[in-house]
Short mmCIF file of C-alpha atoms and ligand atoms in Angstrom, two decimals:
data_model
loop_
_atom_site.label_atom_id
_atom_site.label_comp_id
_atom_site.label_asym_id
_atom_site.label_seq_id
_atom_site.Cartn_x
_atom_site.Cartn_y
_atom_site.Cartn_z
CA MET A 1 -26.96 -52.45 -7.91
CA PRO A 2 -23.92 -50.86 -6.28
CA SER A 3 -21.29 -50.03 -8.86
CA PHE A 4 -17.91 -51.64 -8.37
CA ARG A 5 -15.09 -49.25 -7.70
CA PRO A 6 -11.53 -50.56 -7.68
CA PRO A 7 -9.52 -49.57 -4.61
CA ALA A 8 -7.67 -46.25 -4.79
CA VAL A 9 -4.04 -47.06 -4.02
CA GLY A 10 -1.04 -44.75 -3.85
CA ILE A 11 2.61 -45.77 -3.57
CA ASP A 12 5.42 -43.60 -2.25
CA LEU A 13 8.34 -45.36 -3.92
CA GLY A 14 11.14 -43.93 -1.80
CA THR A 15 14.90 -44.08 -2.18
CA THR A 16 15.27 -45.78 1.18
CA PHE A 17 11.72 -46.53 2.33
CA SER A 18 8.45 -47.06 0.47
CA VAL A 19 4.90 -46.68 1.74
CA VAL A 20 1.53 -47.88 0.39
CA ALA A 21 -1.80 -46.26 1.23
CA HIS A 22 -5.38 -46.71 0.11
CA LEU A 23 -8.65 -44.84 0.59
CA ASP A 24 -11.04 -46.43 3.06
CA GLU A 25 -14.82 -46.50 2.59
CA HIS A 26 -15.01 -42.86 3.74
CA ASP A 27 -12.37 -41.81 1.20
CA ARG A 28 -9.85 -41.32 4.00
CA PRO A 29 -6.25 -42.37 3.29
CA GLN A 30 -4.91 -45.23 5.39
CA THR A 31 -1.42 -46.71 5.33
CA LEU A 32 -1.22 -50.45 4.57
CA ALA A 33 1.37 -52.45 6.49
CA ASN A 34 3.53 -54.95 4.61
CA ALA A 35 3.67 -58.70 5.24
CA GLU A 36 6.22 -58.12 8.01
CA GLY A 37 3.78 -55.76 9.73
CA GLU A 38 5.71 -52.56 8.98
CA ARG A 39 4.26 -49.34 7.57
CA LEU A 40 7.59 -48.47 5.94
CA THR A 41 9.19 -51.04 3.65
CA PRO A 42 12.93 -50.66 3.08
CA SER A 43 13.50 -50.18 -0.67
CA ALA A 44 16.24 -52.82 -0.53
CA VAL A 45 16.51 -55.84 -2.82
CA LEU A 46 18.54 -59.02 -2.28
CA VAL A 47 19.20 -61.37 -5.18
CA GLU A 48 20.43 -64.82 -4.19
CA GLY A 49 20.22 -67.54 -6.82
CA ASN A 50 16.58 -67.83 -7.85
CA GLU A 51 15.42 -65.93 -4.82
CA THR A 52 14.62 -62.25 -4.78
CA ILE A 53 13.90 -60.73 -1.39
CA VAL A 54 12.65 -57.18 -0.83
CA GLY A 55 12.40 -55.13 2.35
CA ARG A 56 13.60 -55.76 5.86
CA GLU A 57 15.14 -59.18 5.15
CA ALA A 58 17.12 -57.73 2.24
CA LEU A 59 18.42 -54.99 4.51
CA LYS A 60 19.39 -57.57 7.13
CA ALA A 61 21.35 -59.51 4.51
CA LEU A 62 23.71 -56.53 4.30
CA THR A 63 25.64 -57.86 7.24
CA SER A 64 26.30 -61.23 5.56
CA ASN A 65 25.94 -60.81 1.82
CA ALA A 66 26.20 -57.10 1.03
CA ALA A 67 27.49 -57.68 -2.48
CA ASN A 68 24.10 -58.96 -3.59
CA VAL A 69 21.96 -56.27 -1.95
CA ALA A 70 20.80 -53.26 -3.96
CA LEU A 71 20.09 -50.02 -2.09
CA CYS A 72 19.01 -46.59 -3.32
CA ALA A 73 18.25 -47.77 -6.88
CA LYS A 74 16.02 -44.71 -7.21
CA ARG A 75 19.11 -42.54 -7.23
CA GLU A 76 20.33 -44.35 -10.34
CA LEU A 77 17.20 -44.18 -12.48
CA GLY A 78 18.19 -43.06 -15.94
CA ALA A 79 21.38 -45.14 -16.00
CA SER A 80 21.43 -48.29 -18.11
CA ALA A 81 22.47 -50.62 -15.28
CA PHE A 82 22.70 -50.50 -11.50
CA HIS A 83 26.26 -49.68 -10.44
CA LYS A 84 26.98 -53.23 -9.33
CA ARG A 85 25.96 -56.69 -10.44
CA LEU A 86 23.68 -58.73 -8.22
CA ASP A 87 24.57 -62.40 -7.99
CA GLY A 88 26.38 -62.11 -11.29
CA HIS A 89 23.65 -60.29 -13.21
CA ASP A 90 23.21 -56.74 -14.42
CA TYR A 91 19.92 -55.08 -13.54
CA PRO A 92 18.66 -51.77 -14.85
CA PRO A 93 17.77 -49.56 -11.84
CA GLU A 94 14.11 -49.47 -12.87
CA VAL A 95 13.99 -53.28 -12.66
CA ILE A 96 15.16 -53.08 -9.05
CA GLU A 97 12.41 -50.49 -8.47
CA ALA A 98 9.96 -52.88 -10.16
CA LEU A 99 10.93 -55.64 -7.71
CA VAL A 100 10.22 -53.29 -4.81
CA LEU A 101 6.86 -52.31 -6.31
CA ASN A 102 5.96 -55.94 -6.89
CA LYS A 103 6.44 -56.77 -3.22
CA LEU A 104 4.45 -53.74 -2.10
CA TRP A 105 1.66 -54.72 -4.48
CA LYS A 106 1.60 -58.33 -3.37
CA ASP A 107 1.47 -57.37 0.31
CA ALA A 108 -1.26 -54.78 -0.29
CA LYS A 109 -3.38 -57.29 -2.25
CA SER A 110 -3.36 -59.70 0.63
CA GLN A 111 -5.09 -57.04 2.71
CA ILE A 112 -7.49 -55.23 0.42
CA GLY A 113 -8.03 -57.79 -2.33
CA ASP A 114 -7.02 -57.81 -5.94
CA PHE A 115 -6.27 -54.60 -7.81
CA ASN A 116 -3.64 -53.44 -10.23
CA GLN A 117 -4.13 -49.70 -10.69
CA VAL A 118 -1.92 -47.36 -8.69
CA VAL A 119 -0.56 -43.84 -8.51
CA ILE A 120 3.19 -43.66 -7.87
CA THR A 121 4.96 -40.57 -6.55
CA VAL A 122 8.21 -39.04 -7.79
CA PRO A 123 10.37 -36.23 -6.44
CA ALA A 124 9.20 -32.93 -7.95
CA TYR A 125 12.74 -32.46 -9.11
CA PHE A 126 12.80 -35.67 -11.18
CA ASP A 127 13.51 -35.02 -14.85
CA GLU A 128 11.51 -36.55 -17.68
CA VAL A 129 13.83 -39.52 -18.07
CA ARG A 130 13.46 -40.51 -14.41
CA ARG A 131 9.70 -40.03 -14.60
CA LYS A 132 9.50 -42.43 -17.53
CA ALA A 133 11.76 -44.89 -15.74
CA THR A 134 9.38 -44.82 -12.76
CA GLN A 135 6.38 -45.53 -14.97
CA ASP A 136 8.33 -48.33 -16.63
CA ALA A 137 9.11 -49.78 -13.20
CA GLY A 138 5.38 -49.86 -12.44
CA TYR A 139 4.70 -51.60 -15.73
CA MET A 140 7.39 -54.22 -15.19
CA ALA A 141 6.04 -54.86 -11.70
CA GLY A 142 2.75 -55.88 -13.31
CA LEU A 143 0.88 -52.73 -12.35
CA GLU A 144 -1.14 -50.23 -14.31
CA VAL A 145 0.25 -46.83 -13.43
CA LEU A 146 -2.73 -44.45 -13.48
CA ASP A 147 -0.43 -41.50 -12.98
CA ILE A 148 2.77 -40.33 -11.37
CA ILE A 149 2.54 -37.29 -9.11
CA ASN A 150 5.07 -35.14 -7.37
CA GLU A 151 5.86 -36.04 -3.78
CA PRO A 152 5.48 -32.50 -2.34
CA THR A 153 2.16 -32.09 -4.13
CA ALA A 154 0.99 -35.37 -2.65
CA ALA A 155 2.08 -34.25 0.82
CA ALA A 156 0.25 -30.92 0.41
CA VAL A 157 -2.92 -32.70 -0.69
CA ALA A 158 -2.72 -35.00 2.33
CA PHE A 159 -2.25 -31.93 4.52
CA GLY A 160 -5.27 -30.20 2.96
CA VAL A 161 -7.44 -33.23 3.59
CA ALA A 162 -6.18 -33.71 7.14
CA GLN A 163 -6.99 -30.06 7.87
CA GLY A 164 -10.52 -30.58 6.59
CA PHE A 165 -10.01 -27.91 3.93
CA LEU A 166 -11.17 -30.20 1.20
CA THR A 167 -14.60 -31.13 2.43
CA ARG A 168 -17.35 -29.37 0.55
CA ASP A 169 -17.92 -26.88 3.36
CA GLY A 170 -14.44 -26.71 4.85
CA LYS A 171 -12.77 -24.47 2.28
CA PRO A 172 -10.24 -22.02 3.62
CA GLU A 173 -11.42 -18.41 3.46
CA ARG A 174 -8.33 -17.17 1.72
CA ALA A 175 -5.46 -18.63 -0.23
CA ILE A 176 -2.93 -20.55 1.86
CA ASN A 177 0.72 -20.65 0.83
CA LEU A 178 2.67 -23.75 1.76
CA LEU A 179 6.35 -24.51 1.64
CA VAL A 180 7.07 -28.24 1.49
CA TYR A 181 10.56 -29.22 2.66
CA ASP A 182 11.17 -32.88 1.84
CA LEU A 183 14.45 -34.40 2.98
CA GLY A 184 14.34 -38.17 2.61
CA GLY A 185 17.02 -40.79 2.38
CA GLY A 186 18.39 -39.97 -1.02
CA THR A 187 16.67 -36.91 -2.46
CA PHE A 188 15.83 -33.40 -1.42
CA ASP A 189 12.95 -31.31 -2.77
CA VAL A 190 11.54 -27.96 -1.86
CA THR A 191 8.27 -26.72 -3.28
CA VAL A 192 6.18 -23.60 -2.78
CA MET A 193 2.46 -24.18 -3.30
CA ARG A 194 -0.70 -22.20 -3.08
CA PHE A 195 -3.96 -23.74 -2.00
CA GLU A 196 -6.97 -21.73 -3.03
CA ARG A 197 -10.63 -22.71 -3.07
CA ASP A 198 -10.36 -26.16 -4.60
CA GLN A 199 -7.04 -25.97 -6.36
CA PHE A 200 -3.44 -26.78 -5.43
CA THR A 201 -1.03 -24.79 -7.56
CA THR A 202 2.72 -25.30 -7.50
CA LEU A 203 4.48 -21.95 -7.73
CA ALA A 204 8.08 -23.14 -7.82
CA THR A 205 10.08 -26.24 -7.14
CA ASP A 206 13.76 -27.06 -6.87
CA GLY A 207 15.91 -29.75 -5.36
CA ASP A 208 18.73 -32.20 -5.57
CA VAL A 209 18.28 -35.84 -6.61
CA ARG A 210 21.50 -36.81 -4.88
CA LEU A 211 21.15 -35.28 -1.44
CA GLY A 212 19.49 -36.99 1.50
CA GLY A 213 19.87 -38.70 4.84
CA TYR A 214 22.25 -41.16 3.21
CA ASP A 215 24.79 -38.34 2.83
CA TRP A 216 24.48 -37.55 6.53
CA ASP A 217 25.13 -41.24 7.25
CA GLN A 218 28.24 -41.20 5.07
CA ARG A 219 29.75 -38.38 7.12
CA LEU A 220 29.47 -40.53 10.22
CA VAL A 221 30.81 -43.55 8.35
CA ASP A 222 33.84 -41.54 7.28
CA PHE A 223 34.33 -40.15 10.76
CA VAL A 224 34.30 -43.58 12.41
CA GLY A 225 36.12 -45.25 9.49
CA SER A 226 39.06 -42.86 9.57
CA GLU A 227 39.23 -43.03 13.36
CA PHE A 228 39.47 -46.81 13.05
CA GLN A 229 42.15 -46.52 10.42
CA ARG A 230 44.14 -44.03 12.50
CA ARG A 231 44.07 -46.36 15.51
CA TYR A 232 44.59 -49.72 13.87
CA GLY A 233 45.88 -49.00 10.38
CA GLN A 234 42.95 -50.89 8.85
CA ASP A 235 40.06 -49.30 7.02
CA PRO A 236 36.69 -51.02 7.60
CA ARG A 237 35.31 -49.13 4.60
CA MET A 238 37.41 -51.24 2.21
CA ASP A 239 35.41 -54.43 2.65
CA GLU A 240 31.85 -54.23 1.33
CA THR A 241 30.11 -56.28 4.00
CA THR A 242 32.00 -54.54 6.82
CA ALA A 243 31.29 -51.16 5.25
CA SER A 244 27.58 -52.02 5.10
CA ARG A 245 27.62 -53.06 8.74
CA LEU A 246 29.32 -49.79 9.63
CA TRP A 247 26.76 -47.86 7.64
CA ARG A 248 23.87 -49.54 9.46
CA GLU A 249 25.50 -48.73 12.81
CA CYS A 250 25.99 -45.11 11.78
CA GLU A 251 22.45 -44.73 10.47
CA GLU A 252 21.18 -46.04 13.77
CA ALA A 253 23.42 -43.60 15.68
CA LYS A 254 22.16 -40.75 13.51
CA ARG A 255 18.59 -41.59 14.46
CA THR A 256 19.56 -41.67 18.12
CA LEU A 257 21.13 -38.23 17.79
CA SER A 258 17.73 -36.84 16.78
CA PHE A 259 16.47 -37.64 20.26
CA ARG A 260 19.60 -37.70 22.43
CA SER A 261 22.64 -35.48 22.66
CA LYS A 262 25.09 -38.32 22.21
CA ALA A 263 25.34 -41.75 20.56
CA ALA A 264 27.95 -44.49 20.21
CA VAL A 265 29.06 -46.48 17.18
CA ALA A 266 30.71 -49.85 17.79
CA MET A 267 32.84 -51.46 15.11
CA ASP A 268 34.67 -54.79 14.89
CA TYR A 269 37.05 -55.45 12.05
CA GLN A 270 40.06 -57.74 11.64
CA GLY A 271 40.21 -58.55 15.31
CA HIS A 272 40.08 -54.90 16.41
CA HIS A 273 37.25 -53.24 18.27
CA LEU A 274 36.46 -49.55 18.38
CA ARG A 275 33.69 -47.72 20.17
CA THR A 276 33.33 -44.13 19.07
CA ASP A 277 31.16 -41.60 20.87
CA VAL A 278 29.57 -38.89 18.77
CA THR A 279 27.81 -35.87 20.19
CA ARG A 280 24.95 -34.18 18.41
CA GLU A 281 27.03 -31.05 18.26
CA ALA A 282 29.90 -32.81 16.49
CA PHE A 283 27.49 -34.52 14.12
CA GLU A 284 25.87 -31.19 13.25
CA MET A 285 29.25 -29.68 12.58
CA MET A 286 30.40 -32.44 10.28
CA THR A 287 27.20 -32.17 8.22
CA SER A 288 26.59 -28.42 8.28
CA ASP A 289 27.49 -27.96 4.62
CA LEU A 290 24.80 -30.50 3.65
CA LEU A 291 22.21 -28.57 5.63
CA ASP A 292 23.46 -25.33 4.08
CA ARG A 293 22.81 -26.73 0.65
CA THR A 294 19.16 -27.30 1.55
CA ARG A 295 18.88 -23.81 3.06
CA PHE A 296 20.27 -22.25 -0.06
CA THR A 297 17.75 -24.14 -2.21
CA VAL A 298 14.88 -23.12 0.07
CA GLU A 299 15.76 -19.43 -0.20
CA GLN A 300 16.24 -19.65 -3.93
CA THR A 301 12.89 -21.41 -4.46
CA LEU A 302 11.11 -18.81 -2.37
CA ARG A 303 12.55 -16.10 -4.60
CA THR A 304 11.59 -17.97 -7.76
CA ALA A 305 8.03 -18.27 -6.43
CA GLY A 306 8.01 -14.51 -5.88
CA ALA A 307 7.23 -15.10 -2.22
CA ALA A 308 8.65 -13.90 1.09
CA TRP A 309 8.53 -15.71 4.42
CA SER A 310 5.81 -13.32 5.57
CA GLY A 311 3.60 -14.75 2.83
CA ILE A 312 4.18 -18.40 3.73
CA ASP A 313 1.41 -19.70 5.99
CA ARG A 314 2.69 -23.20 6.67
CA ILE A 315 5.94 -25.08 6.38
CA LEU A 316 5.33 -28.81 5.86
CA LEU A 317 8.06 -31.24 6.84
CA VAL A 318 8.25 -34.41 4.76
CA GLY A 319 10.80 -37.22 4.83
CA GLY A 320 12.45 -39.07 7.69
CA SER A 321 15.48 -36.79 7.74
CA THR A 322 13.37 -33.82 8.85
CA ARG A 323 13.42 -35.44 12.30
CA MET A 324 16.96 -34.14 12.71
CA PRO A 325 16.70 -31.16 15.07
CA MET A 326 19.13 -29.19 12.92
CA VAL A 327 16.59 -29.14 10.09
CA VAL A 328 13.79 -27.71 12.20
CA ARG A 329 16.14 -25.21 13.82
CA MET A 330 17.45 -23.98 10.48
CA LEU A 331 13.94 -23.54 9.09
CA MET A 332 12.81 -21.67 12.20
CA ASP A 333 15.88 -19.51 11.95
CA ILE A 334 15.33 -18.38 8.41
CA SER A 335 11.52 -18.20 8.47
CA GLN A 336 10.77 -17.18 12.07
CA LYS A 337 7.98 -19.76 11.95
CA ALA A 338 7.50 -23.14 13.58
CA PRO A 339 7.08 -25.88 10.97
CA ASP A 340 3.70 -27.58 10.87
CA THR A 341 3.61 -31.00 12.49
CA SER A 342 0.06 -32.05 11.67
CA ILE A 343 0.99 -34.53 8.95
CA SER A 344 3.13 -37.65 9.21
CA ALA A 345 6.50 -36.99 7.59
CA ASP A 346 6.66 -40.66 6.62
CA GLU A 347 3.15 -41.28 5.36
CA ALA A 348 1.81 -38.01 3.92
CA VAL A 349 3.23 -38.65 0.46
CA ALA A 350 1.60 -42.09 0.12
CA HIS A 351 -1.67 -40.66 1.48
CA GLY A 352 -1.65 -37.91 -1.13
CA ALA A 353 -0.99 -40.50 -3.84
CA ALA A 354 -3.99 -42.54 -2.69
CA LEU A 355 -6.12 -39.40 -2.82
CA ARG A 356 -4.90 -38.74 -6.34
CA ALA A 357 -5.77 -42.33 -7.29
CA GLY A 358 -9.19 -41.69 -5.78
CA ILE A 359 -9.73 -38.71 -8.09
CA LEU A 360 -8.69 -40.68 -11.15
CA ILE A 361 -10.75 -43.74 -10.35
CA ALA A 362 -13.81 -41.77 -9.34
CA GLN A 363 -13.91 -39.56 -12.37
CA GLY A 364 -17.42 -39.96 -13.70
CA GLY A 365 -18.46 -40.97 -10.21
CA HIS A 366 -17.90 -38.57 -7.34
CA PRO A 367 -14.55 -36.92 -7.87
CA LEU A 368 -12.83 -35.63 -4.76
CA PRO A 369 -13.43 -31.90 -4.65
CA PHE A 370 -10.07 -30.48 -5.67
CA SER A 371 -7.67 -30.22 -8.57
CA ILE A 372 -3.90 -30.00 -8.87
CA ARG A 373 -1.70 -27.80 -11.04
CA ASN A 374 1.99 -28.44 -11.42
CA VAL A 375 5.09 -26.94 -12.97
CA ASN A 376 8.03 -28.47 -14.82
CA SER A 377 11.13 -28.72 -12.67
CA HIS A 378 13.65 -28.44 -15.54
CA SER A 379 13.76 -26.30 -18.67
CA LEU A 380 13.05 -28.12 -21.92
CA GLY A 381 15.37 -27.38 -24.79
CA VAL A 382 16.63 -28.52 -28.17
CA VAL A 383 20.24 -28.63 -29.26
CA GLY A 384 21.14 -26.12 -31.94
CA THR A 385 24.29 -24.39 -33.13
CA ASP A 386 25.52 -21.09 -31.83
CA PRO A 387 25.91 -18.95 -35.00
CA ALA A 388 28.69 -16.93 -33.37
CA THR A 389 30.91 -19.81 -32.25
CA GLY A 390 29.66 -22.75 -34.29
CA ARG A 391 29.41 -24.73 -31.04
CA PRO A 392 26.32 -26.66 -29.88
CA ARG A 393 23.97 -24.60 -27.76
CA THR A 394 20.74 -25.30 -25.86
CA GLY A 395 17.72 -23.45 -27.18
CA VAL A 396 15.17 -23.25 -24.36
CA LEU A 397 11.61 -23.99 -25.44
CA ILE A 398 9.84 -24.21 -22.10
CA PRO A 399 11.52 -22.55 -19.12
CA ARG A 400 11.40 -24.36 -15.80
CA ASN A 401 8.58 -23.62 -13.35
CA THR A 402 6.03 -23.14 -16.15
CA HIS A 403 2.50 -24.31 -15.35
CA LEU A 404 1.54 -27.64 -16.87
CA PRO A 405 0.27 -28.80 -19.24
CA VAL A 406 2.11 -26.63 -21.72
CA THR A 407 2.95 -26.87 -25.40
CA ALA A 408 5.73 -25.08 -27.25
CA LYS A 409 6.23 -25.01 -30.99
CA ARG A 410 9.55 -24.65 -32.75
CA THR A 411 9.94 -24.47 -36.52
CA PHE A 412 12.92 -26.30 -37.97
CA GLN A 413 14.10 -26.23 -41.57
CA THR A 414 15.36 -28.96 -43.82
CA GLN A 415 18.96 -28.37 -44.82
CA ARG A 416 19.02 -30.07 -48.22
CA ALA A 417 16.58 -30.60 -51.06
CA ASN A 418 14.78 -33.94 -50.92
CA GLN A 419 15.68 -34.52 -47.28
CA LYS A 420 13.84 -37.57 -45.85
CA THR A 421 14.24 -37.18 -42.11
CA ILE A 422 15.10 -34.57 -39.54
CA LEU A 423 16.77 -35.16 -36.24
CA ILE A 424 16.20 -33.10 -33.11
CA GLU A 425 18.09 -33.59 -29.87
CA VAL A 426 15.87 -32.90 -26.88
CA VAL A 427 17.39 -32.01 -23.50
CA GLU A 428 16.35 -30.86 -20.04
CA GLY A 429 18.45 -28.55 -17.93
CA GLU A 430 19.48 -25.02 -17.20
CA SER A 431 22.80 -24.83 -19.00
CA ALA A 432 23.42 -23.15 -22.36
CA SER A 433 25.85 -25.95 -23.07
CA PRO A 434 23.93 -29.14 -24.02
CA GLY A 435 26.65 -31.35 -22.55
CA ASP A 436 25.70 -30.10 -19.08
CA CYS A 437 22.01 -30.83 -19.58
CA SER A 438 20.36 -34.21 -19.34
CA LEU A 439 19.60 -35.77 -22.72
CA ILE A 440 16.01 -36.96 -23.06
CA GLY A 441 16.61 -38.41 -26.48
CA GLN A 442 16.91 -37.96 -30.20
CA CYS A 443 13.66 -37.29 -31.97
CA ILE A 444 13.69 -38.42 -35.57
CA ALA A 445 10.82 -37.26 -37.78
CA ARG A 446 10.36 -39.44 -40.85
CA ASN A 447 8.24 -39.67 -43.99
CA LEU A 448 9.01 -36.19 -45.24
CA PRO A 449 7.40 -36.21 -48.70
CA PRO A 450 9.85 -36.53 -51.60
CA GLY A 451 10.97 -33.46 -53.53
CA LEU A 452 10.90 -30.92 -50.70
CA PRO A 453 13.19 -27.94 -51.35
CA ALA A 454 15.92 -27.06 -48.89
CA LYS A 455 14.75 -24.86 -46.00
CA THR A 456 11.25 -26.38 -45.92
CA PRO A 457 9.78 -25.41 -42.53
CA ILE A 458 8.73 -28.23 -40.21
CA ASP A 459 6.78 -27.50 -37.05
CA VAL A 460 7.56 -29.54 -34.00
CA HIS A 461 5.27 -29.37 -30.97
CA PHE A 462 6.64 -30.27 -27.56
CA ARG A 463 4.07 -30.88 -24.88
CA TYR A 464 4.60 -31.48 -21.19
CA GLU A 465 1.66 -33.35 -19.72
CA GLU A 466 0.46 -32.46 -16.23
CA ASN A 467 2.70 -35.15 -14.77
CA GLY A 468 5.84 -33.86 -16.47
CA ARG A 469 5.95 -36.47 -19.22
CA LEU A 470 6.84 -35.25 -22.70
CA LYS A 471 4.92 -35.74 -25.95
CA ILE A 472 6.20 -34.65 -29.33
CA ALA A 473 4.35 -34.08 -32.61
CA ALA A 474 5.79 -32.96 -35.95
CA ARG A 475 4.12 -31.72 -39.13
CA LEU A 476 4.94 -29.81 -42.27
CA ALA A 477 4.41 -26.14 -41.55
CA ASP A 478 2.15 -25.44 -44.51
CA GLY A 479 0.48 -28.65 -45.67
CA GLN A 480 -0.39 -29.76 -42.13
CA ARG A 481 0.95 -33.17 -43.06
CA VAL A 482 1.66 -35.08 -39.89
CA LEU A 483 5.07 -36.71 -39.78
CA SER A 484 5.70 -39.94 -37.97
CA HIS A 485 8.48 -39.73 -35.44
CA THR A 486 10.33 -41.76 -32.88
CA LEU A 487 12.13 -40.61 -29.77
CA HIS A 488 15.31 -42.61 -29.20
CA ARG A 489 16.21 -42.63 -25.58
CA ASP A 490 19.63 -43.68 -24.34
CA ASN A 491 19.64 -46.25 -21.55
CA MET A 492 15.93 -46.93 -21.89
CA MET A 493 14.31 -50.22 -22.59
CA ASN A 494 12.04 -50.86 -25.54
CA GLN A 495 8.60 -52.43 -25.23
CA GLU A 496 9.91 -55.96 -25.82
CA GLN A 497 12.45 -55.64 -23.05
CA LEU A 498 9.84 -54.19 -20.72
CA ASP A 499 7.50 -57.08 -21.48
CA ALA A 500 10.28 -59.62 -20.94
CA TRP A 501 11.04 -58.16 -17.51
CA ARG A 502 7.34 -58.00 -16.69
CA ARG A 503 7.04 -61.73 -17.41
CA TYR A 504 10.24 -62.46 -15.51
CA ILE A 505 9.06 -60.63 -12.42
CA ALA A 506 5.60 -62.22 -12.54
CA GLU A 507 7.17 -65.67 -12.75
CA SER A 508 10.15 -65.32 -10.47
CA ILE A 509 8.31 -63.81 -7.54
CA ALA A 510 5.71 -66.26 -6.40
P1 ADP B 1 12.93 -41.68 1.13
O1 ADP B 1 11.59 -41.12 0.79
O2 ADP B 1 14.03 -40.98 0.41
O3 ADP B 1 13.02 -43.13 1.04
P2 ADP B 1 12.30 -41.29 3.91
O4 ADP B 1 11.42 -40.12 3.91
O5 ADP B 1 11.69 -42.60 4.21
O6 ADP B 1 13.19 -41.33 2.62
O7 ADP B 1 13.47 -41.00 4.94
C1 ADP B 1 14.48 -41.90 5.13
C2 ADP B 1 15.63 -41.20 5.72
O8 ADP B 1 15.24 -40.63 6.96
C3 ADP B 1 16.79 -42.13 5.99
O9 ADP B 1 18.00 -41.52 5.60
C4 ADP B 1 16.74 -42.27 7.51
O10 ADP B 1 18.04 -42.50 8.05
C5 ADP B 1 16.22 -40.93 7.92
N1 ADP B 1 15.62 -40.93 9.25
C6 ADP B 1 14.58 -41.67 9.69
N2 ADP B 1 14.36 -41.45 10.99
C7 ADP B 1 15.28 -40.55 11.38
C8 ADP B 1 15.60 -39.91 12.63
N3 ADP B 1 14.94 -40.20 13.73
N4 ADP B 1 16.63 -39.04 12.64
C9 ADP B 1 17.34 -38.78 11.54
N5 ADP B 1 17.11 -39.34 10.36
C10 ADP B 1 16.09 -40.22 10.28
MG1 MG B 2 10.27 -39.75 0.31
#
């Protein structure tokens, strides 16, 4: 009897566009179109009364009802609520992400049948809090999140498969070093990877969770907006719906400028009409500092990886914004190499996620013949006191770019006799000052046995899983007694809240 295997599905949950892929009967990744027939679904959500609309129609509503449309919620993961209310209600950003996932899931089911297990991708540069928020979004959408994987890793895996390197007899003869440059709508990531025999190893990763095509759009918006204001004394950026219309016009013009040397933006506001011509040259000038920021990060990541351009075999371009000629030109300039164009900048990430789902689902069956090794993109630390100044200071436990999984142990001491609990503040970031790091949460270890003297040592183990999620364990240093603990996270929902949203989404979206 043939054994039933659930479909292997991967979701690239993007800041501006999301993509779903699955493995076909030959284990080849294929993109699934949404109900509207598009391979890319805008990650836009419209809330209007009892109706929640995701995708193209939500984006279209920007021109009539911008106030109730949520865009780029991914950029706000980790905050307690999205920056604006939608139809009078506050939504945590991960709930908006859950609504996007729910639509993608529903549309995929109508094509490949019922399933609920998926792999979701995250920017390599996402911190632990944003990784958890992404998993929570999957849960609230009604899904079972098998794993989250890094977007550049997913793209590299898709590349390896497309090149035929991953068939049992197609192994490359020597190690191949890849640089993945991912410039999407809202985030930027650069990752150096090595592909050897059957293993993908990340050597270094860096990025910016608030830099993407959207910032290029804003430069055009400001250019046209201030021109309008100069001419007519009215600023179209002041009214939300008009500003959204202007943004859509500018984003369109930006795309045109990738293929033509000039584009026009037309704008009507308060009875005035303005048509502004923009040349590619002018556009490149007004955004050159944004491009410079990505160049700087690329060079820095290369150094961190201990690599030189001569040792990089392929440059993979991922993300819609890499279609801008200035990106390719800059990379050719600094590397003296032509970027690889064999993978789809839009779909490679989702394809890699589907391949990862395939590995997880097939384990015990026929696993796909490769493995993946990652690094942490931020240093893990605990907050202590600087003995010299008495000020709070970050004590690094696991430096960034360490191979995962990894465990670090730190021994703390009780301060008083008979102390019942200890509190440890856990942060991620590169600054010695905890205030400049991102707070993961407060770990409180309880049930310390009564009668302990002051200065009793307590061992705390911090473990990053392969996907960058954190696990903590605490025990008495000598007696091996395990202490129960809880990690209090700011801005994060508890299980009851997650379940309530999960029910709400299941019921409200038919
Ligand atoms: P994300 O993964 O962050 O959602 P994508 O990889 O889907 O992003 O890329 C979306 C971004 O790519 C948007 O900012 C979009 O404007 C930009 N983009 C898409 N096509 C082009 C193009 N032809 N020229 C310039 N930018 C483009
Ligand atoms: Mg992306």
